[in-house]
mmCIF file of C-alpha atoms in Angstrom:
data_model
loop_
_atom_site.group_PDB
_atom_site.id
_atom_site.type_symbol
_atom_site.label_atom_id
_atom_site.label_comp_id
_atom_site.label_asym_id
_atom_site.label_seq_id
_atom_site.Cartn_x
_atom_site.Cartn_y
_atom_site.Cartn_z
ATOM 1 C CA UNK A 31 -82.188 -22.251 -15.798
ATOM 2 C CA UNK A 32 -82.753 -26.151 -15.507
ATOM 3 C CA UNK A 33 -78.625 -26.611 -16.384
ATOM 4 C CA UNK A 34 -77.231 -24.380 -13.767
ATOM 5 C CA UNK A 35 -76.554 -24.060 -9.976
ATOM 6 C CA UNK A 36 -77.578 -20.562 -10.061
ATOM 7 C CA UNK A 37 -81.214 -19.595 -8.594
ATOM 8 C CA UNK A 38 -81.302 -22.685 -7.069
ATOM 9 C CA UNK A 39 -80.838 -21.523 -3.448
ATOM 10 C CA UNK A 40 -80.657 -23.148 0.142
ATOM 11 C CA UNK A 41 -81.847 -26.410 -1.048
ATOM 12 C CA UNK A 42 -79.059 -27.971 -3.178
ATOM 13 C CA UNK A 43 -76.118 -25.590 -1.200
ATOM 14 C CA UNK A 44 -74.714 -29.004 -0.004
ATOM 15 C CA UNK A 45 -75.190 -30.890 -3.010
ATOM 16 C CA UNK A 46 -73.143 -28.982 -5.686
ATOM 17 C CA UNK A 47 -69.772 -29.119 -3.441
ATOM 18 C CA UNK A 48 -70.874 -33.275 -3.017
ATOM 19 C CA UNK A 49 -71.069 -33.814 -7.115
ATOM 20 C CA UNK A 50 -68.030 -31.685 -7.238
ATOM 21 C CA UNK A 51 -66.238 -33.963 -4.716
ATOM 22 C CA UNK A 52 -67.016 -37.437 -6.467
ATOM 23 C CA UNK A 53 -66.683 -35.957 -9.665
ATOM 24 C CA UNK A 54 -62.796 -35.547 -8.686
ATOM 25 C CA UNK A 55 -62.706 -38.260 -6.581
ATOM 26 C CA UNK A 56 -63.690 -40.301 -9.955
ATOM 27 C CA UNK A 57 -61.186 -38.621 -12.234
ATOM 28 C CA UNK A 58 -58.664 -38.402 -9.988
ATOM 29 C CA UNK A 59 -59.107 -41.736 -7.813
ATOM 30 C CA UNK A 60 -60.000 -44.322 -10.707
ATOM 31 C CA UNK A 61 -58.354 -42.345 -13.902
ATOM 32 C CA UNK A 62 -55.231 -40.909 -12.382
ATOM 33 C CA UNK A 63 -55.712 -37.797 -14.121
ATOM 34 C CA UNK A 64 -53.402 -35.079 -13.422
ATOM 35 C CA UNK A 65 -53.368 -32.223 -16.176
ATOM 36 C CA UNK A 66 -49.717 -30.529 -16.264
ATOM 37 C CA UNK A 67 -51.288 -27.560 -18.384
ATOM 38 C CA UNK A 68 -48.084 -25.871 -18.845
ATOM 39 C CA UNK A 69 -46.017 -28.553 -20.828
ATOM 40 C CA UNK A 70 -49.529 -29.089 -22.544
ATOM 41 C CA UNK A 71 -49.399 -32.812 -20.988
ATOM 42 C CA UNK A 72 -51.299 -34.985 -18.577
ATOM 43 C CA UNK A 73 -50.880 -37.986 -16.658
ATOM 44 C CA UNK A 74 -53.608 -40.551 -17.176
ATOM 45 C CA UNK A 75 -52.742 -43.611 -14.650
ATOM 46 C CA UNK A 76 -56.228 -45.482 -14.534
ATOM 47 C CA UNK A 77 -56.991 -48.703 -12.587
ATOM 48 C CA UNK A 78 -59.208 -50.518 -14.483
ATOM 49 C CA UNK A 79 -61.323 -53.071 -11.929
ATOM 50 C CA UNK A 80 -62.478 -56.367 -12.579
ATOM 51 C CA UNK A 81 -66.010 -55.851 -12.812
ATOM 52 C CA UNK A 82 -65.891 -53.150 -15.082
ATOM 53 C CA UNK A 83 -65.962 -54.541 -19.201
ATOM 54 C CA UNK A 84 -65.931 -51.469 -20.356
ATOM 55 C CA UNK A 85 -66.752 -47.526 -19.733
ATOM 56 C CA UNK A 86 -65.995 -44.151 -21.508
ATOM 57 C CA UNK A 87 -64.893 -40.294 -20.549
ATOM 58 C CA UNK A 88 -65.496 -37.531 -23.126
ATOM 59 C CA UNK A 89 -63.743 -34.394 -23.815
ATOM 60 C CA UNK A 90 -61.025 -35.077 -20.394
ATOM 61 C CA UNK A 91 -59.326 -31.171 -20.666
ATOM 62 C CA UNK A 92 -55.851 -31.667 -22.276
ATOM 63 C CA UNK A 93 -53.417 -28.751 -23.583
ATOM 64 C CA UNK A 94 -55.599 -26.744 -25.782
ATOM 65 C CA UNK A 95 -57.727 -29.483 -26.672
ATOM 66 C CA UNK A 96 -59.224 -32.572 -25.031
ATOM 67 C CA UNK A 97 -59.381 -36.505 -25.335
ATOM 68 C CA UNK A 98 -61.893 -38.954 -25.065
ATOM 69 C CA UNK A 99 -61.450 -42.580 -23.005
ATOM 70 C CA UNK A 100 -62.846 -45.461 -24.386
ATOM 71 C CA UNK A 101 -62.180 -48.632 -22.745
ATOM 72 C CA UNK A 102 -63.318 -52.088 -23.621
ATOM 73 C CA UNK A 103 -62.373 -55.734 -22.259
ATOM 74 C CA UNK A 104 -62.525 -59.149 -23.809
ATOM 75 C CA UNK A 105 -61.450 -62.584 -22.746
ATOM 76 C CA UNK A 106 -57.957 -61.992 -24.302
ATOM 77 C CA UNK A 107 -57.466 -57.997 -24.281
ATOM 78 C CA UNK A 108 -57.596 -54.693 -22.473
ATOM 79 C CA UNK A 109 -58.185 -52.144 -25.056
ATOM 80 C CA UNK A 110 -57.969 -48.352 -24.682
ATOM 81 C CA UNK A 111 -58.642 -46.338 -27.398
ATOM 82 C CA UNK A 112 -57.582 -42.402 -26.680
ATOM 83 C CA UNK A 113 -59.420 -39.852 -29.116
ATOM 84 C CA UNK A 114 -57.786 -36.623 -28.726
ATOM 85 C CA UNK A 115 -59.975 -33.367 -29.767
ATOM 86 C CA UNK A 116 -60.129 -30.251 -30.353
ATOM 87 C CA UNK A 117 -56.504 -28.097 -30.114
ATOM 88 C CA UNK A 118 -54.196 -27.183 -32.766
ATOM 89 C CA UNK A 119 -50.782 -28.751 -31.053
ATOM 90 C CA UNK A 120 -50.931 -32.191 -30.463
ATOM 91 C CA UNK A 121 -50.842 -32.791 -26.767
ATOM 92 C CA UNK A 122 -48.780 -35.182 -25.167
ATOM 93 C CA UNK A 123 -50.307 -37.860 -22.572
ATOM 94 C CA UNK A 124 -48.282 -40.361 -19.942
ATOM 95 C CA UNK A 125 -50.352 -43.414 -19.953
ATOM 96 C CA UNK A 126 -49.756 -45.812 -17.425
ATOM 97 C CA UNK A 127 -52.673 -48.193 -16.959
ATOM 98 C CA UNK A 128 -53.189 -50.940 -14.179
ATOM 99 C CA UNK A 129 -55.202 -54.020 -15.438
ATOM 100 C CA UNK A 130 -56.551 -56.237 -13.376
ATOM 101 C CA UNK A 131 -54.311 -59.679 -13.224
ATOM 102 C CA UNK A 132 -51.648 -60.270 -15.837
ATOM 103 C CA UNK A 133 -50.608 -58.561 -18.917
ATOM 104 C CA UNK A 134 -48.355 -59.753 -21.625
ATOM 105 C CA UNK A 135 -48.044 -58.258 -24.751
ATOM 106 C CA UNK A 136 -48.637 -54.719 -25.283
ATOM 107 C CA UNK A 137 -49.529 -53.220 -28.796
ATOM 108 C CA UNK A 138 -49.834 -49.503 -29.772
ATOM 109 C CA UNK A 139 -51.789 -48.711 -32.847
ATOM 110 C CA UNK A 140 -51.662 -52.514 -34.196
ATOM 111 C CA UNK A 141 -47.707 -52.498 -33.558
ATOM 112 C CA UNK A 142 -46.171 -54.575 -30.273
ATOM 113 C CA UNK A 143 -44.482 -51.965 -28.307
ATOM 114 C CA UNK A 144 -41.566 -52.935 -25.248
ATOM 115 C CA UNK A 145 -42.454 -50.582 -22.752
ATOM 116 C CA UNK A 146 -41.254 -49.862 -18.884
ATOM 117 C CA UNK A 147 -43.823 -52.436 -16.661
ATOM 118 C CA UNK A 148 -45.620 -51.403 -13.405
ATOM 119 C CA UNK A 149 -46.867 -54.144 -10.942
ATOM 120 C CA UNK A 150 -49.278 -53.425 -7.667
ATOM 121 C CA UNK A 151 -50.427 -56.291 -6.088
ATOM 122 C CA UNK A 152 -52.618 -58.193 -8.759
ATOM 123 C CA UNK A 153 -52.450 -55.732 -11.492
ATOM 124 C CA UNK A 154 -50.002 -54.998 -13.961
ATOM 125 C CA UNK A 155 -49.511 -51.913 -16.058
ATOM 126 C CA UNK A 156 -46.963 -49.853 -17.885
ATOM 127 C CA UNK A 157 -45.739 -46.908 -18.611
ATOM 128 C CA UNK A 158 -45.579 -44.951 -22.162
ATOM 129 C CA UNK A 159 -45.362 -41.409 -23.278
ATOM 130 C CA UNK A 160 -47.984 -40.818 -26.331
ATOM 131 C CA UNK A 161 -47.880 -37.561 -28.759
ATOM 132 C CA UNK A 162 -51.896 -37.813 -29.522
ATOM 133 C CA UNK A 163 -51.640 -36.741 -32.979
ATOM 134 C CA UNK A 164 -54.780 -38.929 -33.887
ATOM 135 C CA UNK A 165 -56.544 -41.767 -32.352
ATOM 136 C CA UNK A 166 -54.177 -43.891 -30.791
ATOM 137 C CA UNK A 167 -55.349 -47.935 -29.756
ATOM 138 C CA UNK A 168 -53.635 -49.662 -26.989
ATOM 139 C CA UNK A 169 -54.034 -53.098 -26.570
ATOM 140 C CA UNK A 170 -53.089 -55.176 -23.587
ATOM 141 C CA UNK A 171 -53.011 -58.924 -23.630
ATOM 142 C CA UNK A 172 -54.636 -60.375 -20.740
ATOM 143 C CA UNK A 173 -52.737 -63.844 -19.664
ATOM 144 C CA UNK A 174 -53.343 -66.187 -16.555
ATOM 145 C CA UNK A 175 -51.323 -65.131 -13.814
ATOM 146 C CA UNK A 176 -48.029 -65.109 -13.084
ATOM 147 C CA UNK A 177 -47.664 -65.748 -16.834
ATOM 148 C CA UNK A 178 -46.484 -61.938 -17.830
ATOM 149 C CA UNK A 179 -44.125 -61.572 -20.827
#
């Protein structure tokens, strides 16, 4: 079985508990993701870092369902698109992203959205609550520093 750990004896016994560890230490460290399976929420707090212009994460576990991470930055914009799957109850996520530099306006699905602002250094974030009953598209505005709305 090319796809599984088992059979494969003495020689990878140290290197399934290593993927396992930077697997976390990826989803936890750089996407802040902490499911709350209970309430059928998660907390998804990612840093996004400078040299990264874009990346994705499929099928993150979320309630009964999942969601997908696509991320994607231009000169002007951080955008983060959240596909939720799967599930029949709409989960609900806490998104609160860190950019790198300043970010001014913030728009959720095409609208401009006032939301509670997090600052860490040189990044700037926020803080909203999101009911993924569909795709939802969050766009950032990236601005020079020190020039935040």
């Amino acid at each position: 079985q090319p796809w599984s750990w088992d059979g494969a004896g003495a020689a990878l016994a140290g290197v399934a508990p290593a993927t396992g560890m930077a697997i976390t230490a990826l989803v936890r460290g750089v996407l802040g993701y902490e499911p709350d399976a209970p309430s059928g929420r998660a907390v998804l707090a990612p840093w996004f870092p400078l040299d990264c212009p874009e990346f994705e994460v499929a099928e993150l576990p979320l309630g009964g369902g999942s969601v997908t991470v696509r991320y994607r930055r231009s000169a002007g914009a951080h955008v983060v698109e959240l596909v939720p799957a799967r599930g029949a109850v709409p989960p609900t996520l806490v998104f609160q992203p860190l950019f790198p530099g300043a970010v001014g306006e913030v728009r959720i699905d095409g609208r401009p959205a006032a939301l509670d602002r997090i600052e860490t250094g040189a990044a700037q974030g926020f803080r909203v609550q999101l009911p993924l009953d569909g795709v939802r598209v969050v766009e950032a505005e990236a601005t020079q520093s020190g020039s935040a709305r």
